[in-house]
Amino acid sequence: MTLKIVELTDTHDSSLRALLISENWHTHAASLIDDRHRPWERIYVALLDGEVAGFAEGTFSDMSAFTSGEFPPPRARIMNLLVSSAHRRNRVGSGLVQRFAADARAMHLDSLVLFPDPREPEERMAFFADCGLRPVIGSELLGASLESIRTALTEPAT
């Protein structure tokens, strides 16, 4: 299978909607695609042999401040990340994070954060750790420098 990460275009709409519905993300299926033209957000899709197998939504202009002072703004923030249950553990999620981080670096940002659902299963939290993301002191966010993410995603697994 060939994995390709691209920005969302109209040609991916029906395939992304089908993924969102199949993974019980019904609210997103109704709003995400229709609201995708917000200038501060980017949506990427992971294509496996041309079909949408995952997506990431985020911004390159997160300006919130953390009491710890870690990861000062501006920084990138992934707001939603989903991989089809049929394609997990096939580097789809890490490909999405890697592309998002590379584009953030191209925009001269230094770090990335995300807010994991506190009910996330252990496997998902382990995935974020494998991407180089760590808890942000004094918050419920995970974060990392873009360099740490790049290193985590390009070094061979041990």
Tab-separated table of N, CA and C in Angstrom:
chain	number	residue	atom	x	y	z
A	1	MET	N	0.833	-1.191	0.000
A	1	MET	CA	0.000	0.000	0.000
A	1	MET	C	0.873	1.249	0.000
A	2	THR	N	0.424	2.262	-0.710
A	2	THR	CA	1.145	3.514	-0.811
A	2	THR	C	0.444	4.567	0.042
A	3	LEU	N	1.208	5.171	0.974
A	3	LEU	CA	0.680	6.217	1.851
A	3	LEU	C	1.103	7.570	1.318
A	4	LYS	N	0.137	8.472	1.215
A	4	LYS	CA	0.397	9.839	0.781
A	4	LYS	C	-0.386	10.770	1.700
A	5	ILE	N	0.271	11.818	2.217
A	5	ILE	CA	-0.377	12.810	3.076
A	5	ILE	C	-0.514	14.101	2.273
A	6	VAL	N	-1.755	14.573	2.138
A	6	VAL	CA	-2.027	15.776	1.348
A	6	VAL	C	-3.012	16.658	2.093
A	7	GLU	N	-3.071	17.934	1.681
A	7	GLU	CA	-4.106	18.805	2.225
A	7	GLU	C	-5.449	18.393	1.641
A	8	LEU	N	-6.489	18.546	2.441
A	8	LEU	CA	-7.838	18.188	2.026
A	8	LEU	C	-8.272	19.021	0.827
A	9	THR	N	-8.832	18.362	-0.167
A	9	THR	CA	-9.429	19.040	-1.319
A	9	THR	C	-10.840	18.488	-1.512
A	10	ASP	N	-11.577	19.110	-2.399
A	10	ASP	CA	-12.950	18.674	-2.671
A	10	ASP	C	-13.024	17.215	-3.103
A	11	THR	N	-11.991	16.720	-3.751
A	11	THR	CA	-12.025	15.338	-4.230
A	11	THR	C	-12.033	14.316	-3.101
A	12	HIS	N	-11.666	14.734	-1.890
A	12	HIS	CA	-11.613	13.812	-0.748
A	12	HIS	C	-12.861	13.856	0.126
A	13	ASP	N	-13.775	14.784	-0.158
A	13	ASP	CA	-14.931	15.007	0.723
A	13	ASP	C	-15.706	13.736	1.054
A	14	SER	N	-16.147	13.012	0.058
A	14	SER	CA	-17.012	11.857	0.333
A	14	SER	C	-16.255	10.768	1.066
A	15	SER	N	-15.003	10.563	0.729
A	15	SER	CA	-14.202	9.535	1.403
A	15	SER	C	-13.929	9.925	2.859
A	16	LEU	N	-13.669	11.218	3.106
A	16	LEU	CA	-13.452	11.659	4.489
A	16	LEU	C	-14.746	11.560	5.292
A	17	ARG	N	-15.855	11.975	4.713
A	17	ARG	CA	-17.146	11.837	5.409
A	17	ARG	C	-17.420	10.378	5.775
A	18	ALA	N	-17.158	9.467	4.848
A	18	ALA	CA	-17.377	8.039	5.104
A	18	ALA	C	-16.505	7.555	6.262
A	19	LEU	N	-15.246	7.997	6.293
A	19	LEU	CA	-14.355	7.628	7.399
A	19	LEU	C	-14.899	8.158	8.719
A	20	LEU	N	-15.262	9.428	8.763
A	20	LEU	CA	-15.756	10.035	9.998
A	20	LEU	C	-17.006	9.309	10.505
A	21	ILE	N	-17.904	8.966	9.629
A	21	ILE	CA	-19.123	8.260	10.037
A	21	ILE	C	-18.797	6.846	10.504
A	22	SER	N	-17.910	6.158	9.787
A	22	SER	CA	-17.567	4.782	10.175
A	22	SER	C	-16.858	4.719	11.528
A	23	GLU	N	-16.199	5.807	11.919
A	23	GLU	CA	-15.483	5.843	13.200
A	23	GLU	C	-16.283	6.581	14.272
A	24	ASN	N	-17.585	6.784	14.023
A	24	ASN	CA	-18.501	7.432	14.974
A	24	ASN	C	-18.140	8.876	15.293
A	25	TRP	N	-17.622	9.587	14.331
A	25	TRP	CA	-17.344	11.013	14.456
A	25	TRP	C	-18.431	11.765	13.691
A	26	HIS	N	-19.674	11.483	13.992
A	26	HIS	CA	-20.805	12.035	13.248
A	26	HIS	C	-20.843	13.565	13.259
A	27	THR	N	-20.542	14.186	14.402
A	27	THR	CA	-20.558	15.648	14.485
A	27	THR	C	-19.550	16.237	13.509
A	28	HIS	N	-18.359	15.640	13.458
A	28	HIS	CA	-17.341	16.125	12.535
A	28	HIS	C	-17.757	15.902	11.084
A	29	ALA	N	-18.406	14.792	10.817
A	29	ALA	CA	-18.838	14.521	9.447
A	29	ALA	C	-19.790	15.605	8.963
A	30	ALA	N	-20.580	16.138	9.879
A	30	ALA	CA	-21.552	17.176	9.512
A	30	ALA	C	-20.927	18.561	9.398
A	31	SER	N	-19.849	18.829	10.140
A	31	SER	CA	-19.338	20.202	10.181
A	31	SER	C	-17.919	20.400	9.653
A	32	LEU	N	-17.040	19.459	9.860
A	32	LEU	CA	-15.627	19.665	9.547
A	32	LEU	C	-15.397	20.032	8.086
A	33	ILE	N	-15.926	19.246	7.200
A	33	ILE	CA	-15.676	19.481	5.786
A	33	ILE	C	-16.305	20.801	5.342
A	34	ASP	N	-17.506	21.073	5.824
A	34	ASP	CA	-18.189	22.306	5.428
A	34	ASP	C	-17.510	23.562	5.968
A	35	ASP	N	-16.832	23.442	7.109
A	35	ASP	CA	-16.184	24.594	7.738
A	35	ASP	C	-14.679	24.637	7.479
A	36	ARG	N	-14.212	23.894	6.510
A	36	ARG	CA	-12.768	23.739	6.328
A	36	ARG	C	-12.054	24.961	5.773
A	37	HIS	N	-12.767	25.959	5.350
A	37	HIS	CA	-12.114	27.104	4.725
A	37	HIS	C	-11.755	28.199	5.725
A	38	ARG	N	-11.616	27.821	7.003
A	38	ARG	CA	-11.158	28.781	8.002
A	38	ARG	C	-9.676	29.033	7.743
A	39	PRO	N	-9.276	30.290	7.555
A	39	PRO	CA	-7.909	30.567	7.116
A	39	PRO	C	-6.833	30.179	8.124
A	40	TRP	N	-7.171	30.035	9.370
A	40	TRP	CA	-6.161	29.725	10.388
A	40	TRP	C	-5.994	28.222	10.589
A	41	GLU	N	-6.768	27.400	9.894
A	41	GLU	CA	-6.691	25.953	10.076
A	41	GLU	C	-6.234	25.247	8.813
A	42	ARG	N	-5.658	24.072	9.037
A	42	ARG	CA	-5.292	23.192	7.926
A	42	ARG	C	-5.866	21.813	8.228
A	43	ILE	N	-6.303	21.151	7.183
A	43	ILE	CA	-6.773	19.776	7.303
A	43	ILE	C	-5.981	18.934	6.307
A	44	TYR	N	-5.392	17.857	6.810
A	44	TYR	CA	-4.638	16.925	5.984
A	44	TYR	C	-5.367	15.589	5.979
A	45	VAL	N	-5.270	14.889	4.870
A	45	VAL	CA	-5.805	13.532	4.801
A	45	VAL	C	-4.669	12.588	4.453
A	46	ALA	N	-4.759	11.390	5.016
A	46	ALA	CA	-3.826	10.312	4.691
A	46	ALA	C	-4.515	9.422	3.671
A	47	LEU	N	-3.891	9.267	2.522
A	47	LEU	CA	-4.456	8.453	1.453
A	47	LEU	C	-3.682	7.151	1.343
A	48	LEU	N	-4.403	6.054	1.430
A	48	LEU	CA	-3.823	4.737	1.175
A	48	LEU	C	-4.446	4.246	-0.117
A	49	ASP	N	-3.614	4.134	-1.114
A	49	ASP	CA	-4.094	3.742	-2.441
A	49	ASP	C	-5.286	4.595	-2.880
A	50	GLY	N	-5.216	5.892	-2.581
A	50	GLY	CA	-6.217	6.844	-3.034
A	50	GLY	C	-7.430	7.021	-2.135
A	51	GLU	N	-7.605	6.180	-1.138
A	51	GLU	CA	-8.744	6.290	-0.221
A	51	GLU	C	-8.300	6.927	1.092
A	52	VAL	N	-9.162	7.753	1.681
A	52	VAL	CA	-8.840	8.420	2.938
A	52	VAL	C	-8.801	7.385	4.069
A	53	ALA	N	-7.651	7.298	4.726
A	53	ALA	CA	-7.459	6.366	5.833
A	53	ALA	C	-7.290	7.094	7.162
A	54	GLY	N	-7.191	8.425	7.125
A	54	GLY	CA	-7.033	9.209	8.345
A	54	GLY	C	-7.027	10.685	8.017
A	55	PHE	N	-7.124	11.506	9.065
A	55	PHE	CA	-7.049	12.953	8.870
A	55	PHE	C	-6.496	13.615	10.111
A	56	ALA	N	-5.949	14.810	9.903
A	56	ALA	CA	-5.490	15.662	10.995
A	56	ALA	C	-5.976	17.072	10.708
A	57	GLU	N	-6.456	17.732	11.746
A	57	GLU	CA	-6.906	19.121	11.650
A	57	GLU	C	-6.137	19.921	12.681
A	58	GLY	N	-5.651	21.080	12.298
A	58	GLY	CA	-4.924	21.891	13.260
A	58	GLY	C	-4.705	23.306	12.789
A	59	THR	N	-3.932	24.034	13.574
A	59	THR	CA	-3.639	25.428	13.286
A	59	THR	C	-2.143	25.679	13.460
A	60	PHE	N	-1.663	26.669	12.744
A	60	PHE	CA	-0.273	27.099	12.892
A	60	PHE	C	-0.201	28.434	13.614
A	61	SER	N	-1.245	28.767	14.358
A	61	SER	CA	-1.277	30.062	15.053
A	61	SER	C	-1.849	29.950	16.462
A	62	ASP	N	-1.503	28.878	17.179
A	62	ASP	CA	-1.974	28.745	18.558
A	62	ASP	C	-1.219	29.748	19.423
A	63	MET	N	-1.952	30.611	20.121
A	63	MET	CA	-1.337	31.688	20.897
A	63	MET	C	-1.591	31.573	22.400
A	64	SER	N	-2.213	30.484	22.855
A	64	SER	CA	-2.503	30.371	24.289
A	64	SER	C	-1.198	30.248	25.075
A	65	ALA	N	-1.207	30.803	26.290
A	65	ALA	CA	-0.023	30.783	27.147
A	65	ALA	C	-0.191	29.713	28.220
A	66	PHE	N	0.897	29.054	28.549
A	66	PHE	CA	0.891	28.048	29.600
A	66	PHE	C	1.605	28.616	30.821
A	67	THR	N	1.087	28.316	31.992
A	67	THR	CA	1.711	28.836	33.217
A	67	THR	C	3.149	28.366	33.356
A	68	SER	N	3.472	27.191	32.804
A	68	SER	CA	4.832	26.674	32.909
A	68	SER	C	5.806	27.419	31.997
A	69	GLY	N	5.278	28.139	31.000
A	69	GLY	CA	6.143	28.821	30.048
A	69	GLY	C	6.673	27.909	28.952
A	70	GLU	N	6.311	26.630	29.000
A	70	GLU	CA	6.763	25.706	27.967
A	70	GLU	C	6.121	26.034	26.624
A	71	PHE	N	6.845	25.783	25.572
A	71	PHE	CA	6.343	25.925	24.211
A	71	PHE	C	5.650	27.275	23.990
A	72	PRO	N	6.400	28.363	24.116
A	72	PRO	CA	5.782	29.687	23.972
A	72	PRO	C	5.176	29.895	22.588
A	73	PRO	N	4.101	30.696	22.523
A	73	PRO	CA	3.475	30.980	21.230
A	73	PRO	C	4.360	31.886	20.389
A	74	PRO	N	4.137	31.895	19.085
A	74	PRO	CA	3.162	31.080	18.357
A	74	PRO	C	3.685	29.661	18.176
A	75	ARG	N	2.764	28.735	18.064
A	75	ARG	CA	3.124	27.332	17.889
A	75	ARG	C	2.015	26.640	17.102
A	76	ALA	N	2.277	25.428	16.681
A	76	ALA	CA	1.283	24.623	15.973
A	76	ALA	C	0.460	23.850	16.996
A	77	ARG	N	-0.776	23.551	16.606
A	77	ARG	CA	-1.643	22.767	17.488
A	77	ARG	C	-2.513	21.836	16.644
A	78	ILE	N	-2.440	20.562	16.936
A	78	ILE	CA	-3.325	19.594	16.295
A	78	ILE	C	-4.577	19.517	17.149
A	79	MET	N	-5.719	19.764	16.516
A	79	MET	CA	-6.985	19.759	17.242
A	79	MET	C	-7.724	18.436	17.089
A	80	ASN	N	-7.546	17.766	15.975
A	80	ASN	CA	-8.188	16.467	15.752
A	80	ASN	C	-7.262	15.585	14.938
A	81	LEU	N	-7.200	14.325	15.314
A	81	LEU	CA	-6.402	13.337	14.596
A	81	LEU	C	-7.163	12.025	14.660
A	82	LEU	N	-7.434	11.449	13.513
A	82	LEU	CA	-8.174	10.192	13.453
A	82	LEU	C	-7.585	9.315	12.369
A	83	VAL	N	-7.403	8.043	12.700
A	83	VAL	CA	-6.984	7.041	11.729
A	83	VAL	C	-8.029	5.943	11.744
A	84	SER	N	-8.408	5.497	10.569
A	84	SER	CA	-9.367	4.399	10.444
A	84	SER	C	-8.901	3.212	11.279
A	85	SER	N	-9.824	2.606	12.007
A	85	SER	CA	-9.453	1.461	12.839
A	85	SER	C	-8.861	0.335	11.992
A	86	ALA	N	-9.212	0.261	10.730
A	86	ALA	CA	-8.675	-0.767	9.838
A	86	ALA	C	-7.225	-0.503	9.438
A	87	HIS	N	-6.742	0.731	9.644
A	87	HIS	CA	-5.391	1.086	9.180
A	87	HIS	C	-4.464	1.544	10.294
A	88	ARG	N	-4.839	1.304	11.532
A	88	ARG	CA	-3.956	1.687	12.637
A	88	ARG	C	-2.734	0.778	12.658
A	89	ARG	N	-1.658	1.321	13.181
A	89	ARG	CA	-0.371	0.629	13.262
A	89	ARG	C	0.259	0.408	11.889
A	90	ASN	N	-0.107	1.261	10.931
A	90	ASN	CA	0.468	1.205	9.590
A	90	ASN	C	1.148	2.518	9.219
A	91	ARG	N	1.543	3.300	10.217
A	91	ARG	CA	2.253	4.573	10.052
A	91	ARG	C	1.383	5.683	9.468
A	92	VAL	N	0.068	5.495	9.464
A	92	VAL	CA	-0.833	6.528	8.961
A	92	VAL	C	-0.835	7.718	9.923
A	93	GLY	N	-1.053	7.464	11.212
A	93	GLY	CA	-1.072	8.542	12.204
A	93	GLY	C	0.258	9.260	12.298
A	94	SER	N	1.344	8.508	12.331
A	94	SER	CA	2.655	9.163	12.418
A	94	SER	C	2.953	9.945	11.146
A	95	GLY	N	2.461	9.470	9.996
A	95	GLY	CA	2.627	10.228	8.756
A	95	GLY	C	1.906	11.555	8.814
A	96	LEU	N	0.698	11.555	9.379
A	96	LEU	CA	-0.062	12.805	9.532
A	96	LEU	C	0.654	13.772	10.469
A	97	VAL	N	1.127	13.280	11.613
A	97	VAL	CA	1.838	14.138	12.568
A	97	VAL	C	3.122	14.665	11.936
A	98	GLN	N	3.828	13.803	11.228
A	98	GLN	CA	5.088	14.204	10.597
A	98	GLN	C	4.858	15.308	9.559
A	99	ARG	N	3.836	15.176	8.728
A	99	ARG	CA	3.541	16.198	7.721
A	99	ARG	C	3.132	17.506	8.382
A	100	PHE	N	2.279	17.417	9.415
A	100	PHE	CA	1.833	18.619	10.111
A	100	PHE	C	3.037	19.333	10.727
A	101	ALA	N	3.924	18.578	11.359
A	101	ALA	CA	5.112	19.165	11.987
A	101	ALA	C	6.052	19.767	10.943
A	102	ALA	N	6.215	19.109	9.808
A	102	ALA	CA	7.085	19.645	8.753
A	102	ALA	C	6.544	20.967	8.215
A	103	ASP	N	5.233	21.047	8.022
A	103	ASP	CA	4.650	22.302	7.542
A	103	ASP	C	4.732	23.397	8.606
A	104	ALA	N	4.620	23.018	9.877
A	104	ALA	CA	4.774	23.992	10.961
A	104	ALA	C	6.201	24.549	10.975
A	105	ARG	N	7.161	23.675	10.761
A	105	ARG	CA	8.560	24.106	10.706
A	105	ARG	C	8.764	25.067	9.532
A	106	ALA	N	8.140	24.768	8.398
A	106	ALA	CA	8.251	25.646	7.218
A	106	ALA	C	7.646	27.021	7.495
A	107	MET	N	6.746	27.101	8.464
A	107	MET	CA	6.131	28.378	8.848
A	107	MET	C	6.919	29.043	9.981
A	108	HIS	N	8.111	28.515	10.268
A	108	HIS	CA	9.046	29.057	11.255
A	108	HIS	C	8.542	28.924	12.689
A	109	LEU	N	7.784	27.868	12.959
A	109	LEU	CA	7.352	27.583	14.324
A	109	LEU	C	8.340	26.606	14.947
A	110	ASP	N	8.323	26.531	16.279
A	110	ASP	CA	9.278	25.677	16.979
A	110	ASP	C	8.653	24.503	17.710
A	111	SER	N	7.327	24.545	17.939
A	111	SER	CA	6.726	23.497	18.761
A	111	SER	C	5.307	23.191	18.323
A	112	LEU	N	4.802	22.081	18.855
A	112	LEU	CA	3.462	21.610	18.543
A	112	LEU	C	2.836	21.083	19.825
A	113	VAL	N	1.553	21.350	20.005
A	113	VAL	CA	0.819	20.828	21.152
A	113	VAL	C	-0.486	20.200	20.673
A	114	LEU	N	-1.069	19.385	21.533
A	114	LEU	CA	-2.406	18.846	21.288
A	114	LEU	C	-3.046	18.524	22.617
A	115	PHE	N	-4.367	18.493	22.612
A	115	PHE	CA	-5.135	18.181	23.807
A	115	PHE	C	-5.742	16.799	23.616
A	116	PRO	N	-5.162	15.780	24.264
A	116	PRO	CA	-5.744	14.453	24.116
A	116	PRO	C	-7.001	14.339	24.967
A	117	ASP	N	-7.962	13.630	24.464
A	117	ASP	CA	-9.167	13.354	25.237
A	117	ASP	C	-8.724	12.629	26.504
A	118	PRO	N	-9.169	13.089	27.697
A	118	PRO	CA	-8.725	12.438	28.926
A	118	PRO	C	-9.149	10.968	29.010
A	119	ARG	N	-10.067	10.573	28.168
A	119	ARG	CA	-10.502	9.169	28.151
A	119	ARG	C	-9.741	8.348	27.127
A	120	GLU	N	-8.677	8.909	26.564
A	120	GLU	CA	-7.934	8.213	25.512
A	120	GLU	C	-7.425	6.860	26.014
A	121	PRO	N	-7.528	5.836	25.187
A	121	PRO	CA	-6.959	4.543	25.578
A	121	PRO	C	-5.439	4.621	25.657
A	122	GLU	N	-4.885	3.717	26.425
A	122	GLU	CA	-3.432	3.699	26.617
A	122	GLU	C	-2.677	3.634	25.300
A	123	GLU	N	-3.195	2.896	24.327
A	123	GLU	CA	-2.502	2.752	23.047
A	123	GLU	C	-2.352	4.099	22.345
A	124	ARG	N	-3.393	4.917	22.432
A	124	ARG	CA	-3.339	6.226	21.773
A	124	ARG	C	-2.333	7.131	22.482
A	125	MET	N	-2.312	7.096	23.797
A	125	MET	CA	-1.339	7.900	24.543
A	125	MET	C	0.080	7.411	24.250
A	126	ALA	N	0.257	6.101	24.095
A	126	ALA	CA	1.571	5.554	23.733
A	126	ALA	C	1.970	6.028	22.334
A	127	PHE	N	0.994	6.099	21.421
A	127	PHE	CA	1.263	6.618	20.078
A	127	PHE	C	1.793	8.050	20.156
A	128	PHE	N	1.121	8.907	20.937
A	128	PHE	CA	1.576	10.291	21.063
A	128	PHE	C	2.989	10.345	21.644
A	129	ALA	N	3.272	9.502	22.634
A	129	ALA	CA	4.622	9.454	23.209
A	129	ALA	C	5.636	9.012	22.152
A	130	ASP	N	5.263	8.041	21.317
A	130	ASP	CA	6.156	7.592	20.246
A	130	ASP	C	6.425	8.699	19.236
A	131	CYS	N	5.505	9.649	19.123
A	131	CYS	CA	5.690	10.811	18.230
A	131	CYS	C	6.552	11.886	18.894
A	132	GLY	N	6.946	11.672	20.140
A	132	GLY	CA	7.788	12.635	20.840
A	132	GLY	C	7.035	13.605	21.722
A	133	LEU	N	5.713	13.473	21.805
A	133	LEU	CA	4.906	14.392	22.616
A	133	LEU	C	4.908	13.963	24.082
A	134	ARG	N	5.035	14.949	24.961
A	134	ARG	CA	5.098	14.712	26.407
A	134	ARG	C	4.122	15.654	27.111
A	135	PRO	N	3.710	15.316	28.327
A	135	PRO	CA	2.804	16.217	29.065
A	135	PRO	C	3.418	17.609	29.252
A	136	VAL	N	2.590	18.625	29.071
A	136	VAL	CA	2.989	20.010	29.316
A	136	VAL	C	2.705	20.284	30.786
A	137	ILE	N	3.715	20.704	31.526
A	137	ILE	CA	3.587	20.939	32.958
A	137	ILE	C	2.460	21.922	33.237
A	138	GLY	N	1.583	21.558	34.168
A	138	GLY	CA	0.506	22.449	34.588
A	138	GLY	C	-0.674	22.515	33.635
A	139	SER	N	-0.780	21.559	32.695
A	139	SER	CA	-1.916	21.554	31.774
A	139	SER	C	-2.269	20.116	31.409
A	140	GLU	N	-3.331	19.970	30.662
A	140	GLU	CA	-3.708	18.645	30.182
A	140	GLU	C	-3.221	18.404	28.760
A	141	LEU	N	-2.409	19.315	28.237
A	141	LEU	CA	-1.885	19.208	26.883
A	141	LEU	C	-0.655	18.319	26.814
A	142	LEU	N	-0.393	17.829	25.617
A	142	LEU	CA	0.875	17.193	25.293
A	142	LEU	C	1.591	18.137	24.348
A	143	GLY	N	2.912	18.167	24.403
A	143	GLY	CA	3.646	19.063	23.520
A	143	GLY	C	5.058	18.576	23.279
A	144	ALA	N	5.692	19.163	22.280
A	144	ALA	CA	7.083	18.835	21.965
A	144	ALA	C	7.631	19.882	21.015
A	145	SER	N	8.939	19.980	20.992
A	145	SER	CA	9.565	20.809	19.969
A	145	SER	C	9.415	20.063	18.639
A	146	LEU	N	9.378	20.803	17.562
A	146	LEU	CA	9.269	20.165	16.245
A	146	LEU	C	10.481	19.290	15.965
A	147	GLU	N	11.620	19.681	16.488
A	147	GLU	CA	12.829	18.868	16.327
A	147	GLU	C	12.682	17.526	17.038
A	148	SER	N	12.095	17.527	18.236
A	148	SER	CA	11.873	16.272	18.968
A	148	SER	C	10.920	15.360	18.206
A	149	ILE	N	9.888	15.947	17.612
A	149	ILE	CA	8.939	15.155	16.828
A	149	ILE	C	9.632	14.572	15.602
A	150	ARG	N	10.395	15.402	14.910
A	150	ARG	CA	11.110	14.925	13.716
A	150	ARG	C	12.033	13.763	14.080
A	151	THR	N	12.767	13.926	15.166
A	151	THR	CA	13.690	12.876	15.612
A	151	THR	C	12.933	11.601	15.971
A	152	ALA	N	11.859	11.743	16.733
A	152	ALA	CA	11.084	10.570	17.158
A	152	ALA	C	10.506	9.817	15.966
A	153	LEU	N	10.106	10.534	14.947
A	153	LEU	CA	9.443	9.893	13.808
A	153	LEU	C	10.394	9.447	12.703
A	154	THR	N	11.660	9.810	12.798
A	154	THR	CA	12.596	9.373	11.770
A	154	THR	C	13.602	8.356	12.292
A	155	GLU	N	13.731	8.225	13.616
A	155	GLU	CA	14.628	7.213	14.165
A	155	GLU	C	13.962	5.859	14.137
A	156	PRO	N	14.706	4.810	13.864
A	156	PRO	CA	14.117	3.468	13.865
A	156	PRO	C	13.620	3.107	15.264
A	157	ALA	N	12.482	2.408	15.322
A	157	ALA	CA	11.922	1.979	16.612
A	157	ALA	C	12.842	0.961	17.256
A	158	THR	N	12.914	1.020	18.587
A	158	THR	CA	13.767	0.069	19.315
A	158	THR	C	12.948	-1.038	19.932
